[in-house]
mmCIF file of C-alpha atoms in Angstrom:
data_model
loop_
_atom_site.group_PDB
_atom_site.id
_atom_site.type_symbol
_atom_site.label_atom_id
_atom_site.label_comp_id
_atom_site.label_asym_id
_atom_site.label_seq_id
_atom_site.Cartn_x
_atom_site.Cartn_y
_atom_site.Cartn_z
ATOM 1 C CA MET A 1 -10.400 -57.497 61.752
ATOM 2 C CA ALA A 2 -10.974 -57.269 57.988
ATOM 3 C CA ASP A 3 -12.854 -54.477 56.267
ATOM 4 C CA GLU A 4 -16.337 -55.736 55.288
ATOM 5 C CA ASP A 5 -16.071 -54.070 51.885
ATOM 6 C CA ASP A 6 -12.699 -55.684 51.161
ATOM 7 C CA PRO A 7 -11.880 -58.888 53.080
ATOM 8 C CA GLN A 8 -8.170 -58.387 52.270
ATOM 9 C CA THR A 9 -8.109 -54.947 53.920
ATOM 10 C CA PHE A 10 -7.573 -54.882 57.680
ATOM 11 C CA GLU A 11 -8.359 -52.196 60.212
ATOM 12 C CA PRO A 12 -5.197 -50.486 61.496
ATOM 13 C CA SER A 13 -3.662 -52.109 64.549
ATOM 14 C CA ARG A 14 -0.783 -51.380 66.912
ATOM 15 C CA LEU A 15 0.868 -54.433 65.342
ATOM 16 C CA GLY A 16 1.210 -52.324 62.201
ATOM 17 C CA THR A 17 3.173 -49.531 63.900
ATOM 18 C CA LYS A 18 6.925 -49.100 64.140
ATOM 19 C CA GLN A 19 6.542 -48.104 67.796
ATOM 20 C CA HIS A 20 5.097 -51.515 68.620
ATOM 21 C CA TRP A 21 8.038 -53.358 67.090
ATOM 22 C CA ASP A 22 10.546 -50.966 68.610
ATOM 23 C CA ASP A 23 9.035 -51.783 72.010
ATOM 24 C CA VAL A 24 9.045 -55.533 71.287
ATOM 25 C CA TYR A 25 12.679 -55.675 70.254
ATOM 26 C CA LYS A 26 13.879 -53.329 72.971
ATOM 27 C CA ARG A 27 12.376 -55.795 75.449
ATOM 28 C CA GLU A 28 13.695 -58.888 73.639
ATOM 29 C CA LEU A 29 17.183 -57.387 73.372
ATOM 30 C CA ALA A 30 17.196 -56.686 77.111
ATOM 31 C CA ASN A 31 16.037 -60.256 77.779
ATOM 32 C CA PHE A 32 18.803 -61.668 75.574
ATOM 33 C CA GLU A 33 21.432 -59.550 77.296
ATOM 34 C CA ASP A 34 20.243 -60.996 80.610
ATOM 35 C CA ASP A 35 19.950 -64.564 79.310
ATOM 36 C CA SER A 36 21.615 -65.547 76.036
ATOM 37 C CA ASP A 37 19.381 -68.627 75.779
ATOM 38 C CA ASP A 38 16.404 -66.302 75.320
ATOM 39 C CA GLU A 39 16.723 -65.267 71.664
ATOM 40 C CA GLY A 40 13.180 -63.915 71.440
ATOM 41 C CA GLU A 41 9.957 -65.037 69.842
ATOM 42 C CA VAL A 42 9.997 -66.959 66.566
ATOM 43 C CA TRP A 43 6.998 -65.802 64.543
ATOM 44 C CA PHE A 44 4.892 -68.763 63.344
ATOM 45 C CA GLY A 45 7.270 -71.138 65.150
ATOM 46 C CA LEU A 46 10.411 -73.014 64.178
ATOM 47 C CA GLU A 47 8.445 -75.464 62.049
ATOM 48 C CA SER A 48 7.559 -72.660 59.634
ATOM 49 C CA VAL A 49 11.206 -71.580 59.525
ATOM 50 C CA ASP A 50 12.292 -75.143 58.757
ATOM 51 C CA LYS A 51 9.722 -75.495 56.001
ATOM 52 C CA MET A 52 10.790 -72.239 54.367
ATOM 53 C CA VAL A 53 14.443 -73.283 54.461
ATOM 54 C CA ASP A 54 13.589 -76.740 53.083
ATOM 55 C CA TRP A 55 11.766 -75.066 50.181
ATOM 56 C CA ALA A 56 14.768 -72.828 49.524
ATOM 57 C CA VAL A 57 17.206 -75.754 49.539
ATOM 58 C CA VAL A 58 15.190 -77.482 46.811
ATOM 59 C CA ASN A 59 14.391 -74.471 44.640
ATOM 60 C CA VAL A 60 17.362 -72.125 45.218
ATOM 61 C CA PRO A 61 20.119 -74.497 46.360
ATOM 62 C CA PRO A 62 22.975 -73.284 48.571
ATOM 63 C CA LYS A 63 25.518 -74.412 45.954
ATOM 64 C CA THR A 64 24.264 -71.655 43.622
ATOM 65 C CA LYS A 65 25.419 -69.086 46.223
ATOM 66 C CA PRO A 66 22.299 -66.947 45.905
ATOM 67 C CA TYR A 67 21.891 -63.450 47.257
ATOM 68 C CA VAL A 68 19.083 -63.701 49.823
ATOM 69 C CA LEU A 69 17.112 -60.829 51.359
ATOM 70 C CA ASP A 70 15.298 -61.621 54.623
ATOM 71 C CA ILE A 71 12.517 -59.011 54.846
ATOM 72 C CA GLY A 72 11.669 -58.052 58.425
ATOM 73 C CA SER A 73 14.361 -60.267 59.904
ATOM 74 C CA GLY A 74 13.365 -59.763 63.552
ATOM 75 C CA ASN A 75 15.757 -61.719 65.765
ATOM 76 C CA GLY A 76 17.515 -63.241 62.740
ATOM 77 C CA THR A 77 16.128 -66.756 63.114
ATOM 78 C CA LEU A 78 15.408 -67.295 59.408
ATOM 79 C CA SER A 79 18.741 -65.857 58.239
ATOM 80 C CA LEU A 80 20.610 -68.000 60.756
ATOM 81 C CA ALA A 81 18.670 -71.096 59.686
ATOM 82 C CA LEU A 82 19.736 -70.464 56.080
ATOM 83 C CA VAL A 83 23.377 -70.387 57.157
ATOM 84 C CA ASP A 84 22.858 -73.645 59.070
ATOM 85 C CA ALA A 85 21.502 -75.147 55.824
ATOM 86 C CA GLY A 86 24.679 -74.254 53.956
ATOM 87 C CA TYR A 87 23.944 -70.855 52.448
ATOM 88 C CA PRO A 88 26.946 -68.480 52.414
ATOM 89 C CA ALA A 89 26.499 -66.022 55.280
ATOM 90 C CA ASP A 90 28.047 -63.166 53.337
ATOM 91 C CA ARG A 91 25.313 -63.433 50.702
ATOM 92 C CA ILE A 92 22.436 -63.054 53.163
ATOM 93 C CA LEU A 93 21.063 -59.703 54.317
ATOM 94 C CA GLY A 94 18.417 -59.381 57.015
ATOM 95 C CA ILE A 95 16.612 -56.047 57.127
ATOM 96 C CA ASP A 96 14.253 -54.612 59.700
ATOM 97 C CA TYR A 97 13.021 -51.093 60.372
ATOM 98 C CA SER A 98 13.465 -51.550 64.117
ATOM 99 C CA PHE A 99 16.968 -50.589 65.264
ATOM 100 C CA ASP A 100 16.841 -52.895 68.293
ATOM 101 C CA SER A 101 15.727 -55.789 66.078
ATOM 102 C CA VAL A 102 18.966 -55.395 64.147
ATOM 103 C CA ARG A 103 20.965 -55.110 67.378
ATOM 104 C CA LEU A 104 19.317 -58.306 68.622
ATOM 105 C CA SER A 105 19.922 -60.284 65.428
ATOM 106 C CA LYS A 106 23.569 -59.213 65.346
ATOM 107 C CA SER A 107 23.958 -60.189 69.003
ATOM 108 C CA VAL A 108 22.393 -63.600 68.417
ATOM 109 C CA ALA A 109 24.600 -64.229 65.369
ATOM 110 C CA ASN A 110 27.678 -63.219 67.347
ATOM 111 C CA HIS A 111 26.695 -65.446 70.263
ATOM 112 C CA ARG A 112 26.242 -68.385 67.878
ATOM 113 C CA SER A 113 29.623 -67.584 66.270
ATOM 114 C CA VAL A 114 28.187 -66.967 62.801
ATOM 115 C CA PRO A 115 30.521 -64.444 61.128
ATOM 116 C CA GLY A 116 29.767 -62.626 57.886
ATOM 117 C CA LEU A 117 25.980 -62.529 58.207
ATOM 118 C CA HIS A 118 24.616 -59.072 57.412
ATOM 119 C CA PHE A 119 21.812 -57.226 59.202
ATOM 120 C CA GLU A 120 20.843 -53.597 58.713
ATOM 121 C CA THR A 121 18.165 -51.131 59.760
ATOM 122 C CA SER A 122 16.061 -50.548 56.666
ATOM 123 C CA ASP A 123 12.418 -49.916 55.769
ATOM 124 C CA PHE A 124 11.582 -52.338 52.964
ATOM 125 C CA LEU A 125 9.017 -50.031 51.383
ATOM 126 C CA LYS A 126 11.204 -46.918 51.468
ATOM 127 C CA ASP A 127 14.882 -47.861 51.530
ATOM 128 C CA ASP A 128 17.140 -49.686 49.096
ATOM 129 C CA PRO A 129 18.908 -52.592 50.791
ATOM 130 C CA SER A 130 22.670 -52.214 50.821
ATOM 131 C CA PRO A 131 24.347 -54.249 48.067
ATOM 132 C CA LEU A 132 26.436 -57.161 49.291
ATOM 133 C CA GLY A 133 29.906 -58.047 48.054
ATOM 134 C CA GLY A 134 29.887 -58.818 44.342
ATOM 135 C CA MET A 135 26.609 -57.020 43.688
ATOM 136 C CA ASP A 136 26.365 -53.780 41.749
ATOM 137 C CA ASN A 137 24.320 -50.828 42.971
ATOM 138 C CA SER A 138 21.417 -51.282 40.575
ATOM 139 C CA GLU A 139 18.078 -52.717 41.631
ATOM 140 C CA GLY A 140 17.010 -56.245 40.753
ATOM 141 C CA ASN A 141 20.056 -58.092 42.092
ATOM 142 C CA TRP A 142 18.461 -60.516 44.535
ATOM 143 C CA ASP A 143 17.996 -64.235 43.860
ATOM 144 C CA LEU A 144 15.583 -64.896 46.727
ATOM 145 C CA LEU A 145 13.400 -62.684 48.889
ATOM 146 C CA MET A 146 11.814 -64.208 51.994
ATOM 147 C CA ASP A 147 9.085 -62.836 54.247
ATOM 148 C CA LYS A 148 7.757 -64.433 57.432
ATOM 149 C CA GLY A 149 5.090 -62.147 58.890
ATOM 150 C CA THR A 150 6.273 -58.757 57.646
ATOM 151 C CA PHE A 151 3.644 -58.441 54.922
ATOM 152 C CA ASP A 152 1.060 -59.240 57.603
ATOM 153 C CA ALA A 153 2.309 -56.433 59.847
ATOM 154 C CA ILE A 154 2.373 -53.917 56.991
ATOM 155 C CA ALA A 155 -1.224 -54.837 56.180
ATOM 156 C CA LEU A 156 -2.162 -53.590 59.669
ATOM 157 C CA ALA A 157 -0.547 -50.167 59.237
ATOM 158 C CA ASP A 158 -2.411 -46.859 58.930
ATOM 159 C CA LYS A 159 -3.022 -45.492 55.456
ATOM 160 C CA ASN A 160 -0.568 -43.045 53.897
ATOM 161 C CA GLU A 161 -1.354 -39.340 53.725
ATOM 162 C CA ASP A 162 -2.670 -39.782 50.179
ATOM 163 C CA GLY A 163 -5.127 -42.441 51.382
ATOM 164 C CA SER A 164 -3.262 -45.391 49.911
ATOM 165 C CA ALA A 165 -2.465 -48.476 51.972
ATOM 166 C CA PRO A 166 1.269 -49.165 52.511
ATOM 167 C CA VAL A 167 0.711 -52.850 51.837
ATOM 168 C CA ASP A 168 -0.439 -52.081 48.290
ATOM 169 C CA SER A 169 3.056 -50.965 47.284
ATOM 170 C CA TYR A 170 4.682 -54.123 48.625
ATOM 171 C CA PRO A 171 4.287 -56.431 45.562
ATOM 172 C CA ALA A 172 5.875 -53.905 43.197
ATOM 173 C CA ARG A 173 8.763 -53.481 45.627
ATOM 174 C CA VAL A 174 9.363 -57.233 45.606
ATOM 175 C CA SER A 175 9.376 -57.303 41.829
ATOM 176 C CA CYS A 176 11.769 -54.364 41.639
ATOM 177 C CA LEU A 177 14.386 -56.060 43.815
ATOM 178 C CA LEU A 178 14.296 -59.522 42.228
ATOM 179 C CA LYS A 179 16.343 -60.696 39.281
ATOM 180 C CA PRO A 180 14.283 -62.137 36.407
ATOM 181 C CA GLY A 181 13.804 -65.834 37.087
ATOM 182 C CA SER A 182 14.322 -65.414 40.822
ATOM 183 C CA PHE A 183 11.953 -66.157 43.694
ATOM 184 C CA PHE A 184 9.891 -64.599 46.466
ATOM 185 C CA LEU A 185 8.715 -66.870 49.298
ATOM 186 C CA ILE A 186 6.178 -65.560 51.801
ATOM 187 C CA THR A 187 4.586 -67.053 54.909
ATOM 188 C CA SER A 188 1.464 -65.306 56.189
ATOM 189 C CA CYS A 189 -1.108 -65.819 58.922
ATOM 190 C CA ASN A 190 -3.474 -63.051 57.730
ATOM 191 C CA PHE A 191 -3.814 -63.992 54.071
ATOM 192 C CA THR A 192 -4.892 -67.268 52.524
ATOM 193 C CA GLU A 193 -3.049 -68.866 49.642
ATOM 194 C CA ASP A 194 -5.625 -67.561 47.160
ATOM 195 C CA GLU A 195 -5.439 -64.049 48.630
ATOM 196 C CA LEU A 196 -1.658 -64.046 48.318
ATOM 197 C CA LYS A 197 -1.959 -65.107 44.700
ATOM 198 C CA GLN A 198 -4.352 -62.227 44.073
ATOM 199 C CA ARG A 199 -1.902 -59.801 45.662
ATOM 200 C CA PHE A 200 1.259 -60.923 43.918
ATOM 201 C CA ASP A 201 0.456 -62.913 40.765
ATOM 202 C CA ARG A 202 -0.441 -59.967 38.533
ATOM 203 C CA PRO A 203 0.785 -58.697 35.153
ATOM 204 C CA ASP A 204 2.043 -55.429 36.640
ATOM 205 C CA THR A 205 4.377 -57.238 39.082
ATOM 206 C CA ALA A 206 5.792 -59.749 36.558
ATOM 207 C CA LEU A 207 5.403 -62.300 39.366
ATOM 208 C CA SER A 208 3.696 -65.628 38.815
ATOM 209 C CA TYR A 209 2.698 -68.401 41.187
ATOM 210 C CA HIS A 210 5.377 -71.066 41.464
ATOM 211 C CA SER A 211 4.579 -73.393 44.363
ATOM 212 C CA ARG A 212 3.290 -73.684 47.892
ATOM 213 C CA ILE A 213 4.391 -75.186 51.190
ATOM 214 C CA GLN A 214 2.062 -77.638 52.876
ATOM 215 C CA HIS A 215 1.430 -76.853 56.534
ATOM 216 C CA ARG A 216 -0.455 -78.848 59.111
ATOM 217 C CA ILE A 217 -4.193 -78.971 58.471
ATOM 218 C CA PHE A 218 -6.919 -78.472 61.053
ATOM 219 C CA THR A 219 -10.684 -78.757 60.850
ATOM 220 C CA PHE A 220 -13.058 -76.496 62.767
ATOM 221 C CA GLY A 221 -16.750 -75.862 62.269
ATOM 222 C CA GLY A 222 -16.816 -78.066 59.220
ATOM 223 C CA LYS A 223 -14.046 -76.070 57.490
ATOM 224 C CA THR A 224 -10.516 -77.251 56.811
ATOM 225 C CA GLY A 225 -7.450 -75.043 56.700
ATOM 226 C CA SER A 226 -4.076 -74.181 58.222
ATOM 227 C CA THR A 227 -2.957 -71.408 60.550
ATOM 228 C CA VAL A 228 -0.415 -70.078 58.033
ATOM 229 C CA SER A 229 0.003 -70.015 54.264
ATOM 230 C CA SER A 230 3.347 -70.196 52.461
ATOM 231 C CA VAL A 231 3.456 -69.373 48.768
ATOM 232 C CA ALA A 232 6.326 -68.906 46.330
ATOM 233 C CA PHE A 233 6.303 -66.620 43.293
ATOM 234 C CA GLN A 234 8.801 -66.352 40.468
ATOM 235 C CA LYS A 235 9.700 -63.204 38.576
ATOM 236 C CA GLN A 236 9.257 -63.754 34.866
ATOM 237 C CA GLU A 237 12.086 -63.372 32.406
ATOM 238 C CA SER A 238 11.912 -60.280 30.213
ATOM 239 C CA SER A 239 10.359 -61.038 26.837
#
């Protein structure tokens, strides 16, 4: 539920806690170990994954061999879909702050016989992702950052000790990790397209709106919309 004073601020929820996701992926890992056909839940469905990959293929083609960071990689579905679309596995890193999420994604990749794909336990807001082969150790090395639901979960987290909201530091973190001219693609169910633009397309982030993904439209109560929003932003070149 949104805060009445700020419609983009949500009341804290268990969905915004690390414990919740640790519990989810502990259960999904156990399920996968019992039945390898059960790879876990795909947030927003496979159609959203396919649309994000289709956008990437057009705007950051596999032939350019981009370095891709999958933020909150969960069971690895998006990272694996990128490999299926022709992206080099050794240039993709999936990160998640849940240890069992990373164990699950590695297990799924191994079961599908996808070598070279990287997953690591990492908190996007606090930790620097490990550089992949060919990258130096400085920040701003990534060609594409992708988020499918992680920004939503962070928006549901409790405030920091200083009273700030963790989600407020997210846009600057994106900007810090991207190369100039590179892209950030986000799919959200909690924020509209306009709200995402307000969050990310700001002078202090050096990010600007690039494009959007069209999702299925529904009409209810005289209003038209979609269940998720997917928006791409590009980091501006230094002047």
